[in-house]
Coordinates of C-alpha atoms and ligand atoms in Angstrom, one line a residue:
X1 CA -5.4 32.3 -9.5
X2 CA -3.4 31.8 -12.7
X3 CA -4.3 28.3 -13.7
X4 CA -6.8 27.7 -16.4
X5 CA -10.1 26.7 -14.9
X6 CA -12.7 24.9 -17.0
X7 CA -16.1 23.5 -16.8
X8 CA -15.6 19.9 -15.8
X9 CA -13.8 18.2 -18.6
X10 CA -15.5 14.9 -19.0
X11 CA -13.5 12.1 -20.5
X12 CA -15.6 9.1 -21.5
X13 CA -14.3 6.2 -19.6
X14 CA -15.7 3.9 -22.3
X15 CA -12.0 4.3 -23.2
X16 CA -11.2 1.7 -20.7
X17 CA -10.5 -0.9 -23.3
X18 CA -7.9 -3.6 -23.1
X19 CA -4.5 -2.6 -24.5
X20 CA -3.2 -4.5 -27.4
X21 CA -2.3 -7.3 -25.0
X22 CA -4.5 -7.2 -21.9
X23 CA -3.1 -9.2 -19.0
X24 CA -6.0 -11.5 -18.6
X25 CA -9.7 -11.6 -19.4
X26 CA -12.4 -13.5 -17.5
X27 CA -16.2 -13.6 -17.6
X28 CA -16.6 -14.9 -14.1
X29 CA -13.8 -13.5 -12.1
X30 CA -10.2 -12.3 -12.1
X31 CA -7.4 -12.2 -9.5
X32 CA -4.3 -10.0 -10.0
X33 CA -1.5 -10.5 -7.5
X34 CA 2.2 -10.6 -7.0
X35 CA 2.6 -14.4 -7.3
X36 CA 1.1 -17.0 -9.6
X37 CA 0.5 -19.2 -6.5
X38 CA -1.7 -16.5 -5.0
X39 CA -3.6 -16.0 -8.2
X40 CA -4.1 -19.8 -8.5
X41 CA -5.4 -19.9 -4.9
X42 CA -7.9 -17.1 -5.5
X43 CA -9.2 -18.7 -8.7
X44 CA -9.5 -22.1 -7.0
X45 CA -11.7 -20.5 -4.4
X46 CA -13.8 -18.7 -6.9
X47 CA -14.3 -21.9 -8.9
X48 CA -15.3 -23.6 -5.7
X49 CA -18.2 -21.2 -5.5
X50 CA -16.6 -18.6 -3.2
X51 CA -17.1 -14.9 -3.6
X52 CA -14.4 -12.2 -4.0
X53 CA -14.0 -12.0 -0.2
X54 CA -13.4 -15.7 0.2
X55 CA -10.9 -15.5 -2.7
X56 CA -9.2 -12.5 -1.2
X57 CA -8.6 -14.4 2.1
X58 CA -7.2 -17.3 0.1
X59 CA -4.9 -15.0 -1.9
X60 CA -3.7 -13.2 1.2
X61 CA -2.7 -16.4 2.9
X62 CA -1.1 -17.7 -0.3
X63 CA 0.9 -14.5 -0.5
X64 CA 2.1 -15.1 3.1
X65 CA 3.7 -18.3 1.8
X66 CA 4.8 -17.3 -1.7
X67 CA 5.8 -13.6 -1.2
X68 CA 7.6 -13.6 2.1
X69 CA 9.0 -10.0 1.6
X70 CA 5.5 -8.5 2.0
X71 CA 2.7 -11.2 2.1
X72 CA 2.3 -12.0 5.8
X73 CA 0.6 -13.2 8.9
X74 CA 2.9 -11.2 11.0
X75 CA 1.9 -7.8 9.6
X76 CA -1.3 -5.9 8.7
X77 CA -3.2 -4.2 6.0
X78 CA -6.4 -2.9 4.6
X79 CA -9.2 -4.6 2.7
X80 CA -11.7 -2.5 0.8
X81 CA -14.8 -4.4 -0.2
X82 CA -17.6 -3.4 -2.6
X83 CA -20.4 -5.9 -2.6
X84 CA -22.7 -6.2 -5.6
X85 CA -25.6 -5.4 -3.3
X86 CA -24.2 -1.9 -2.7
X87 CA -22.6 -2.5 0.7
X88 CA -19.1 -1.0 0.9
X89 CA -16.7 -1.4 3.8
X90 CA -13.1 -0.9 4.7
X91 CA -11.6 -3.5 7.0
X92 CA -8.7 -2.0 9.0
X93 CA -6.3 -4.7 10.3
X94 CA -3.4 -2.3 10.7
X95 CA -0.9 -3.1 13.4
X96 CA -1.1 -1.4 16.8
X97 CA 1.6 -0.1 19.1
X98 CA 2.2 -2.5 22.0
X99 CA 0.7 -1.5 25.4
X100 CA 4.0 -0.5 26.8
X101 CA 5.2 1.5 23.8
X102 CA 6.3 5.1 24.5
X103 CA 6.4 8.2 22.5
X104 CA 10.2 8.4 22.8
X105 CA 11.1 4.8 22.5
X106 CA 13.2 5.4 19.4
X107 CA 15.2 8.3 20.8
X108 CA 18.5 8.3 22.6
X109 CA 19.2 10.2 25.9
X110 CA 19.8 13.4 24.0
X111 CA 16.5 13.2 22.3
X112 CA 17.9 12.2 18.9
X113 CA 16.3 9.4 16.7
X114 CA 18.5 6.3 16.9
X115 CA 19.0 5.3 13.3
X116 CA 17.5 1.8 12.5
X117 CA 15.9 1.3 15.9
X118 CA 12.3 1.6 14.4
X119 CA 13.2 -0.5 11.4
X120 CA 15.2 -3.6 12.5
X121 CA 14.6 -5.9 15.5
X122 CA 11.9 -6.4 18.1
X123 CA 11.1 -2.8 19.0
X124 CA 10.2 -2.1 15.3
X125 CA 7.3 -4.6 15.5
X126 CA 3.7 -3.6 15.8
X127 CA 1.0 -6.0 17.1
X128 CA 0.0 -8.0 13.9
X129 CA -3.5 -7.6 12.5
X130 CA -3.7 -9.8 9.4
X131 CA -5.1 -13.0 10.9
X132 CA -7.8 -11.2 12.8
X133 CA -8.6 -9.0 9.8
X134 CA -9.0 -11.9 7.4
X135 CA -11.2 -13.7 9.9
X136 CA -13.5 -10.7 10.3
X137 CA -13.7 -10.3 6.5
X138 CA -14.6 -13.9 6.1
X139 CA -17.2 -13.9 8.9
X140 CA -19.0 -10.8 7.7
X141 CA -18.7 -10.9 3.9
X142 CA -17.4 -14.4 2.9
X143 CA -19.4 -17.5 2.2
X144 CA -17.0 -20.3 2.6
X145 CA -15.3 -21.8 5.7
X146 CA -11.9 -20.8 7.0
X147 CA -10.9 -24.5 6.6
X148 CA -11.6 -24.3 2.8
X149 CA -10.1 -20.9 2.0
X150 CA -6.8 -21.7 3.8
X151 CA -6.3 -25.0 2.0
X152 CA -4.3 -23.6 -0.9
X153 CA -1.8 -21.7 1.2
X154 CA -1.2 -24.7 3.5
X155 CA -0.7 -26.9 0.4
X156 CA 1.9 -24.4 -1.1
X157 CA 3.8 -24.2 2.2
X158 CA 3.9 -28.0 2.6
X159 CA 4.6 -29.0 -1.0
X160 CA 6.8 -26.0 -1.7
X161 CA 7.1 -23.9 -4.9
X162 CA 9.9 -23.1 -7.3
X163 CA 11.7 -20.0 -6.3
X164 CA 11.5 -17.4 -9.0
X165 CA 14.6 -15.4 -9.9
X166 CA 13.6 -12.2 -8.1
X167 CA 12.8 -14.1 -4.8
X168 CA 16.2 -15.9 -4.9
X169 CA 17.7 -12.4 -5.4
X170 CA 15.8 -11.0 -2.4
X171 CA 16.9 -14.0 -0.2
X172 CA 20.5 -13.3 -1.2
X173 CA 20.1 -9.7 -0.2
X174 CA 18.4 -10.7 3.1
X175 CA 21.3 -13.0 3.9
X176 CA 23.6 -10.0 3.9
X177 CA 21.3 -7.6 5.7
X178 CA 19.9 -10.0 8.4
X179 CA 23.2 -10.9 10.2
X180 CA 22.3 -11.9 13.7
X181 CA 18.7 -12.9 12.8
X182 CA 19.5 -16.6 12.9
X183 CA 15.9 -18.0 12.4
X184 CA 15.4 -15.7 9.5
X185 CA 18.6 -16.8 7.8
X186 CA 17.9 -20.4 8.6
X187 CA 14.5 -20.3 6.9
X188 CA 15.0 -18.0 4.0
X189 CA 18.7 -18.2 3.4
X190 CA 19.5 -21.8 4.3
X191 CA 22.1 -20.4 6.8
X192 CA 24.0 -18.8 3.9
X193 CA 23.8 -21.8 1.5
X194 CA 21.6 -19.6 -0.7
X195 CA 18.7 -20.8 -2.7
X196 CA 19.0 -20.6 -6.5
X197 CA 16.2 -19.7 -8.9
X198 CA 14.2 -22.8 -9.5
X199 CA 15.0 -24.5 -6.2
X200 CA 12.0 -25.9 -4.3
X201 CA 11.1 -23.8 -1.3
X202 CA 9.1 -25.7 1.4
X203 CA 8.0 -24.1 4.6
X204 CA 7.0 -26.8 7.1
X205 CA 7.1 -24.4 10.1
X206 CA 4.8 -22.0 8.4
X207 CA 2.5 -24.8 7.3
X208 CA 2.2 -25.8 11.0
X209 CA 1.2 -22.3 12.0
X210 CA -1.3 -22.0 9.2
X211 CA -2.9 -25.3 10.2
X212 CA -3.3 -24.0 13.8
X213 CA -5.0 -20.9 12.4
X214 CA -7.1 -23.0 10.1
X215 CA -8.2 -25.2 13.1
X216 CA -8.6 -22.6 15.8
X217 CA -9.1 -19.2 14.0
X218 CA -7.8 -16.2 15.9
X219 CA -7.2 -18.3 19.0
X220 CA -4.7 -20.3 17.1
X221 CA -2.6 -17.2 16.4
X222 CA -3.3 -14.6 19.2
X223 CA -3.0 -17.1 22.1
X224 CA -1.4 -20.5 22.7
X225 CA 1.9 -21.7 21.3
X226 CA 2.1 -19.3 18.4
X227 CA 1.5 -16.3 20.6
X228 CA 4.0 -17.5 23.2
X229 CA 6.6 -18.0 20.5
X230 CA 5.9 -14.6 19.0
X231 CA 6.4 -12.8 22.3
X232 CA 9.6 -14.8 23.0
X233 CA 11.1 -14.1 19.6
X234 CA 10.1 -10.5 19.7
X235 CA 11.6 -10.1 23.2
X236 CA 14.9 -11.9 22.1
X237 CA 15.4 -8.9 19.7
X238 CA 14.5 -6.3 22.3
X239 CA 10.7 -6.0 21.6
X240 CA 7.8 -5.1 23.9
X241 CA 4.9 -7.1 22.6
X242 CA 3.0 -9.0 25.4
X243 CA 0.5 -11.8 25.3
X244 CA -2.1 -9.3 26.5
X245 CA -1.3 -7.1 23.4
X246 CA -2.0 -10.1 21.2
X247 CA -5.2 -11.1 22.9
X248 CA -6.4 -7.5 22.8
X249 CA -5.8 -7.0 19.1
X250 CA -9.0 -5.9 17.2
X251 CA -9.6 -5.3 13.5
X252 CA -12.0 -2.5 12.8
X253 CA -14.8 -2.1 10.2
X254 CA -14.6 1.5 8.8
X255 CA -16.6 3.5 6.3
X256 CA -14.6 4.0 3.1
X257 CA -13.8 7.6 2.2
X258 CA -15.6 8.7 -1.0
X259 CA -15.1 11.3 -3.6
X260 CA -16.0 12.1 -7.2
X261 CA -13.7 12.7 -10.1
X262 CA -15.1 13.9 -13.4
X263 CA -18.3 11.8 -12.8
X264 CA -16.6 8.7 -11.4
X265 CA -17.1 7.7 -7.8
X266 CA -13.9 7.1 -5.9
X267 CA -13.9 4.7 -2.9
X268 CA -10.8 4.4 -0.9
X269 CA -9.2 3.7 2.5
X270 CA -10.0 6.0 5.4
X271 CA -7.6 6.7 8.3
X272 CA -5.5 5.3 9.8
X273 CA -4.4 5.3 6.1
X274 CA -3.6 8.7 4.7
X275 CA -4.1 7.2 1.3
X276 CA -7.8 7.7 0.6
X277 CA -8.0 11.3 1.9
X278 CA -4.8 12.3 0.1
X279 CA -5.9 10.7 -3.1
X280 CA -9.3 12.3 -3.1
X281 CA -7.9 15.6 -2.1
X282 CA -5.4 15.5 -5.0
X283 CA -8.1 14.5 -7.5
X284 CA -10.2 17.4 -6.2
X285 CA -7.2 19.7 -6.8
X286 CA -6.9 18.3 -10.4
X287 CA -10.5 18.4 -11.3
X288 CA -10.7 22.1 -12.3
X289 CA -7.7 21.7 -14.7
X290 CA -8.0 21.0 -18.4
X291 CA -6.1 18.1 -19.7
X292 CA -7.1 18.4 -23.4
X293 CA -4.2 20.7 -24.1
X294 CA -1.6 19.1 -21.8
X295 CA 0.7 16.4 -23.2
X296 CA 1.1 13.3 -21.1
X297 CA 4.3 13.6 -19.0
X298 CA 5.1 17.0 -20.5
X299 CA 6.7 19.6 -18.3
X300 CA 3.3 21.2 -17.7
X301 CA 1.7 17.9 -16.7
X302 CA 4.5 16.9 -14.3
X303 CA 4.6 20.4 -12.8
X304 CA 0.8 20.3 -12.2
X305 CA 0.9 16.9 -10.5
X306 CA 4.0 17.8 -8.5
X307 CA 2.3 20.9 -7.1
X308 CA -0.9 19.0 -6.3
X309 CA 1.1 16.3 -4.6
X310 CA 3.2 18.7 -2.5
X311 CA 0.1 20.3 -1.1
X312 CA -1.6 17.0 -0.2
X313 CA 1.5 15.5 1.4
X314 CA 2.0 18.7 3.5
X315 CA -1.5 18.3 4.8
X316 CA -0.8 14.6 5.4
X317 CA 2.1 15.4 7.7
X318 CA -0.1 17.2 10.2
X319 CA -3.7 16.2 9.8
X320 CA -3.7 12.5 9.3
X321 CA -3.3 9.8 11.9
X322 CA -5.3 7.1 13.8
X323 CA -8.8 8.5 14.0
X324 CA -9.3 6.9 17.4
X325 CA -6.6 9.1 18.8
X326 CA -6.8 12.3 16.7
X327 CA -9.6 14.4 15.5
X328 CA -9.1 14.5 11.7
X329 CA -10.7 17.4 9.8
X330 CA -11.8 14.8 7.3
X331 CA -14.8 16.7 5.8
X332 CA -12.7 19.7 5.1
X333 CA -9.8 17.8 3.6
X334 CA -12.2 15.9 1.3
X335 CA -14.1 19.0 0.2
X336 CA -13.8 20.5 -3.3
X337 CA -13.9 24.0 -1.8
X338 CA -10.8 23.2 0.3
X339 CA -9.0 21.8 -2.8
X340 CA -9.8 25.0 -4.7
X341 CA -8.4 27.1 -1.8
X342 CA -5.3 24.8 -1.6
X343 CA -4.5 25.5 -5.2
X344 CA -5.1 29.3 -5.0
X345 CA -1.4 30.0 -5.1
X346 CA -0.7 27.6 -7.9
X347 CA 1.0 29.1 -11.0
X348 CA 1.4 26.9 -14.0
X349 CA 4.6 28.8 -14.9
X350 CA 6.5 28.7 -11.6
X351 CA 7.4 26.3 -8.8
X352 CA 6.1 26.8 -5.3
X353 CA 9.0 25.7 -3.1
X354 CA 8.0 23.1 -0.5
X355 CA 9.3 25.3 2.3
X356 CA 6.6 27.8 1.4
X357 CA 3.8 25.2 1.4
X358 CA 2.6 24.8 4.9
X359 CA 0.3 22.1 6.2
X360 CA -2.8 24.3 6.7
X361 CA -0.6 27.2 7.6
X362 CA 1.5 25.4 10.2
X363 CA 4.7 27.5 9.7
X364 CA 6.7 25.6 12.3
X365 CA 7.5 22.9 9.7
X366 CA 9.3 25.1 7.2
X367 CA 12.7 23.5 7.6
X368 CA 13.2 19.8 7.8
X369 CA 16.2 17.7 7.6
X370 CA 15.7 14.6 5.5
X371 CA 17.2 11.2 5.9
X372 CA 18.1 8.7 3.1
X373 CA 15.7 6.6 1.2
X374 CA 15.5 2.8 1.2
X375 CA 13.6 0.4 -1.1
X376 CA 9.9 -0.2 -0.3
X377 CA 7.9 -3.3 -0.1
X378 CA 4.2 -4.1 0.6
X379 CA 1.9 -5.9 -1.8
X380 CA -1.5 -5.1 -3.4
X381 CA -4.0 -7.4 -5.1
X382 CA -7.4 -7.1 -6.7
X383 CA -10.2 -9.6 -7.0
X384 CA -13.6 -9.6 -8.7
X385 CA -16.1 -12.4 -8.9
X386 CA -19.0 -13.4 -11.2
X387 CA -21.6 -11.5 -9.1
X388 CA -19.7 -8.2 -9.3
X389 CA -18.3 -8.2 -5.8
X390 CA -14.9 -6.6 -5.6
X391 CA -12.0 -6.6 -3.2
X392 CA -9.0 -4.2 -3.3
X393 CA -6.5 -5.2 -0.7
X394 CA -3.0 -3.9 0.3
X395 CA -1.0 -5.8 3.0
X396 CA 2.4 -5.3 4.3
X397 CA 5.3 -6.1 6.7
X398 CA 6.4 -2.5 5.9
X399 CA 9.9 -2.9 4.6
X400 CA 11.0 -6.0 2.7
X401 CA 11.0 -8.9 5.2
X402 CA 9.8 -6.5 7.9
X403 CA 11.8 -6.4 11.1
X404 CA 13.9 -9.5 10.2
X405 CA 12.5 -11.2 13.3
X406 CA 11.1 -14.6 12.4
X407 CA 9.0 -16.4 15.1
X408 CA 11.1 -19.3 16.1
X409 CA 9.7 -22.7 15.1
X410 CA 6.6 -21.1 13.4
X411 CA 8.2 -19.8 10.2
X412 CA 6.8 -16.3 9.8
X413 CA 8.3 -12.9 9.8
X414 CA 7.2 -9.9 12.0
X415 CA 6.6 -6.5 10.6
X416 CA 8.6 -3.3 11.2
X417 CA 5.5 -1.1 11.0
X418 CA 6.4 1.0 14.1
X419 CA 8.6 3.0 11.7
X420 CA 5.4 4.4 10.2
X421 CA 4.8 6.4 13.4
X422 CA 6.6 9.7 13.9
X423 CA 9.5 8.6 16.0
X424 CA 10.1 12.3 16.7
X425 CA 7.4 14.7 15.5
X426 CA 8.7 16.9 12.7
X427 CA 11.4 14.5 11.6
X428 CA 11.1 12.1 8.7
X429 CA 10.7 8.3 8.9
X430 CA 12.6 5.9 6.6
X431 CA 10.4 6.9 3.7
X432 CA 11.4 10.5 4.2
X433 CA 7.8 11.2 5.3
X434 CA 7.3 13.9 7.9
X435 CA 4.9 13.3 10.7
X436 CA 3.8 15.2 13.7
X437 CA 2.1 15.0 17.0
X438 CA -1.0 13.4 15.5
X439 CA 1.1 10.4 14.5
X440 CA 3.3 10.2 17.6
X441 CA 3.6 6.8 19.3
X442 CA 1.0 5.9 21.9
X443 CA 0.1 2.5 23.4
X444 CA -2.6 0.8 21.3
X445 CA -2.5 3.3 18.5
X446 CA -2.4 2.5 14.8
X447 CA 0.5 4.1 12.9
X448 CA -0.4 6.2 9.8
X449 CA -0.2 4.4 6.5
X450 CA 0.0 5.3 2.9
X451 CA -1.7 2.1 1.6
X452 CA -4.5 3.1 -0.8
X453 CA -6.7 0.2 -1.9
X454 CA -9.2 1.9 -4.2
X455 CA -12.3 1.2 -6.2
X456 CA -13.6 3.4 -9.0
X457 CA -17.3 3.1 -9.6
X458 CA -19.7 4.4 -12.2
X459 CA -23.5 4.6 -11.6
X460 CA -23.0 2.5 -8.5
X461 CA -21.2 -0.4 -10.3
X462 CA -17.5 -1.4 -9.9
X463 CA -15.5 -0.2 -12.9
X464 CA -11.8 -0.4 -11.7
X465 CA -10.2 -2.0 -8.7
X466 CA -6.6 -0.9 -8.0
X467 CA -3.9 -0.2 -5.5
X468 CA -0.1 -0.4 -5.1
X469 CA 2.9 -1.1 -2.9
X470 CA 5.7 1.4 -2.5
X471 CA 5.5 3.2 0.9
X472 CA 5.1 6.9 0.4
X473 CA 4.8 6.5 -3.4
X474 CA 1.6 4.5 -3.1
X475 CA -0.8 7.4 -3.1
X476 CA 0.7 9.2 -6.1
X477 CA 0.9 5.9 -8.0
X478 CA -2.8 5.3 -7.6
X479 CA -3.5 9.0 -8.5
X480 CA -1.5 8.6 -11.8
X481 CA -3.2 5.4 -12.8
X482 CA -6.6 7.0 -12.3
X483 CA -5.5 10.1 -14.2
X484 CA -4.1 8.0 -17.0
X485 CA -7.4 6.3 -17.3
X486 CA -9.7 9.3 -16.9
X487 CA -7.7 12.3 -18.2
X488 CA -5.7 10.6 -20.9
X489 CA -8.1 7.8 -21.9
X490 CA -5.5 5.0 -21.6
X491 CA -6.5 1.4 -21.7
X492 CA -6.1 -0.2 -18.2
X493 CA -2.9 -2.2 -19.0
X494 CA -1.3 0.9 -20.5
X495 CA -2.3 3.1 -17.5
X496 CA -0.8 0.5 -15.1
X497 CA 2.4 0.0 -17.1
X498 CA 3.1 3.7 -17.8
X499 CA 6.2 5.1 -16.0
X500 CA 5.6 7.3 -13.0
X501 CA 6.9 10.2 -11.0
X502 CA 6.4 11.2 -7.4
X503 CA 6.6 14.3 -5.2
X504 CA 5.9 14.1 -1.4
X505 CA 6.5 17.7 -0.4
X506 CA 9.6 16.8 1.6
X507 CA 12.2 16.2 0.4
X508 CA 11.5 18.9 -2.2
X509 CA 12.2 16.9 -5.3
X510 CA 10.5 15.0 -8.1
X511 CA 11.5 11.3 -8.0
X512 CA 10.9 9.5 -11.2
X513 CA 11.2 5.9 -12.5
X514 CA 12.9 4.7 -15.7
X515 CA 11.7 6.5 -18.8
X516 CA 9.2 8.6 -16.9
X517 CA 10.7 12.0 -17.8
X518 CA 12.5 12.7 -21.1
X519 CA 15.8 14.7 -21.2
X520 CA 14.1 17.7 -22.8
X521 CA 11.3 17.7 -20.2
X522 CA 13.8 17.3 -17.4
X523 CA 15.6 20.4 -18.7
X524 CA 12.4 22.4 -18.7
X525 CA 11.5 21.3 -15.2
X526 CA 15.0 22.0 -13.9
X527 CA 14.9 25.5 -15.5
X528 CA 11.7 26.1 -13.5
X529 CA 13.6 25.2 -10.4
X530 CA 12.6 21.6 -9.8
X531 CA 15.1 19.1 -8.4
X532 CA 14.9 15.7 -10.1
X533 CA 16.0 12.4 -8.9
X534 CA 15.9 9.3 -11.0
X535 CA 15.2 6.0 -9.2
X536 CA 14.4 2.4 -9.8
X537 CA 11.0 1.2 -11.0
X538 CA 8.4 1.3 -8.2
X539 CA 4.8 0.6 -7.5
X540 CA 3.4 -2.8 -8.6
X541 CA -0.2 -1.8 -9.4
X542 CA -2.3 -4.9 -9.7
X543 CA -5.6 -3.7 -11.2
X544 CA -8.8 -5.0 -12.7
X545 CA -11.4 -3.2 -14.8
X546 CA -14.8 -4.0 -16.2
X547 CA -14.5 -4.8 -19.9
X548 CA -16.9 -2.8 -22.0
X549 CA -16.7 -5.0 -25.0
X550 CA -17.4 -8.5 -23.7
X551 CA -18.9 -7.6 -20.3
X552 CA -16.4 -9.5 -18.2
X553 CA -13.3 -8.3 -16.4
X554 CA -9.8 -7.4 -17.6
X555 CA -6.9 -7.9 -15.2
X556 CA -3.8 -5.8 -15.5
X557 CA -0.7 -7.1 -13.6
X558 CA 2.1 -4.5 -13.5
X559 CA 4.7 -5.4 -16.1
X560 CA 7.6 -3.7 -14.2
X561 CA 7.6 -6.2 -11.3
X562 CA 6.8 -9.8 -11.8
X563 CA 3.2 -9.8 -11.0
X564 CA 0.5 -12.1 -12.3
X565 CA -3.2 -12.4 -13.3
X566 CA -5.5 -15.3 -13.6
X567 CA -9.1 -15.4 -14.8
X568 CA -11.9 -17.9 -15.3
Ligands
LIG601 N1 4.1 0.5 5.6 C1 3.8 1.3 4.5 C2 2.4 2.0 4.7 O1 1.6 1.5 5.4 O2 2.2 3.0 4.2

């Protein structure tokens, strides 16, 4: 083993101080989320005496109104909760494959994946989980009524909000891409008479749906008129969701995966997310390395992380899936011993080509053809309250505006999460991610996710709450923020704002955002044999950390996308 091992290099995380300009500071609570309306909703609930879970439910519904690209009631997600009394849980409200889904539903007669079939239209839609997940969270860990926590979202939908520039831009893009999806174009694109930034955007149909949920809870969504309209709209675009699928949907309370990185406890999302296991496995691979002589984003730093990421994503491709359908070697993947073994062939001076990194020695996967890459969507928010309860939640329709199917008369979009299954084991999905039998489509199964809501703890107390959108890049984004904090002693806002890079094993290339890799460093990496690909900014990390100076909380909205924070 050629890499330098060390005794554990302990950075003092007292370095988590606000940057020159921390996003927000609050003694009693902080919400950091994509839209101002969502932050306002969360703070309104905290101020009304609600806890972090109550506020998170309010934020999530407010995002369904104010961030239609990803906020949703027609999608799913994961909520990681750390209560001040020590309880920690992961609520899984991931979508499920409909009861009549089949393994080959996205293949043509010759067995080839039909491009776009798992991404656009009715077949792309998984049975939505958000409404049931939020209800479960509220029932078990909240303190206020559904009537109360849903009020802000209903108000925003009824009264409307001023469309920000980037949302008007997205609606324009949707108008071009969603030809044939008439209800979607009617609601979000005014049938082609596009909204301008600053226009008021009211959503009476969505307000009506939210009121039905407010009044009847799960029944108001999973049966009755909303469910019937959902099934009808899905069927109109070729989908397979039945009323029975909706009635049968169940969120699940799971045990978070846990790890330890240089003395900090890491709490993250278990399967069906790959995020928590891949994150902890990468941190385990990094832990024996010394960072005191490595420059941040130097060739040595980027090479180390890229090699770690390749190994974790190779394992992801074979060993992670819905745990109710596949026996995951979780203990092994999370162990420090396995991480040590995984890095045994690591050489700090050379590249290990992805084709020679096998998922736990599965050599069948050496050659894989890779499809193109599209932009990602999903949204993450973080909440803490005055008692020290924390929520880290990531929720999604999968791609921006999901399947483009809007439920007629009820104003909400349906996800295209079926693309997160392996349409054909061994071939990549639209994120370029490879999956295998473990993640093949089966009725009632949850598709593998990369969403990584995470909480970093010290001595049993919440220290940092974080997560990100960005499809396959989510896990490496969370990894880099944690490493920026722990290994490079950055203040939270700097750690969040810092440019990032990403390797996911296949395709065998380092993707990097603006200013993430200097020209000199790029030359060094290319001389070593790395392929580099510059891309747009990605990964809106919305994080919170305990403030060591004043004892409250610092919220760090990601500067690169328009995200927001609010405190009280
Ligand atoms: N749909 C993105 C993810 O769950 O990873």
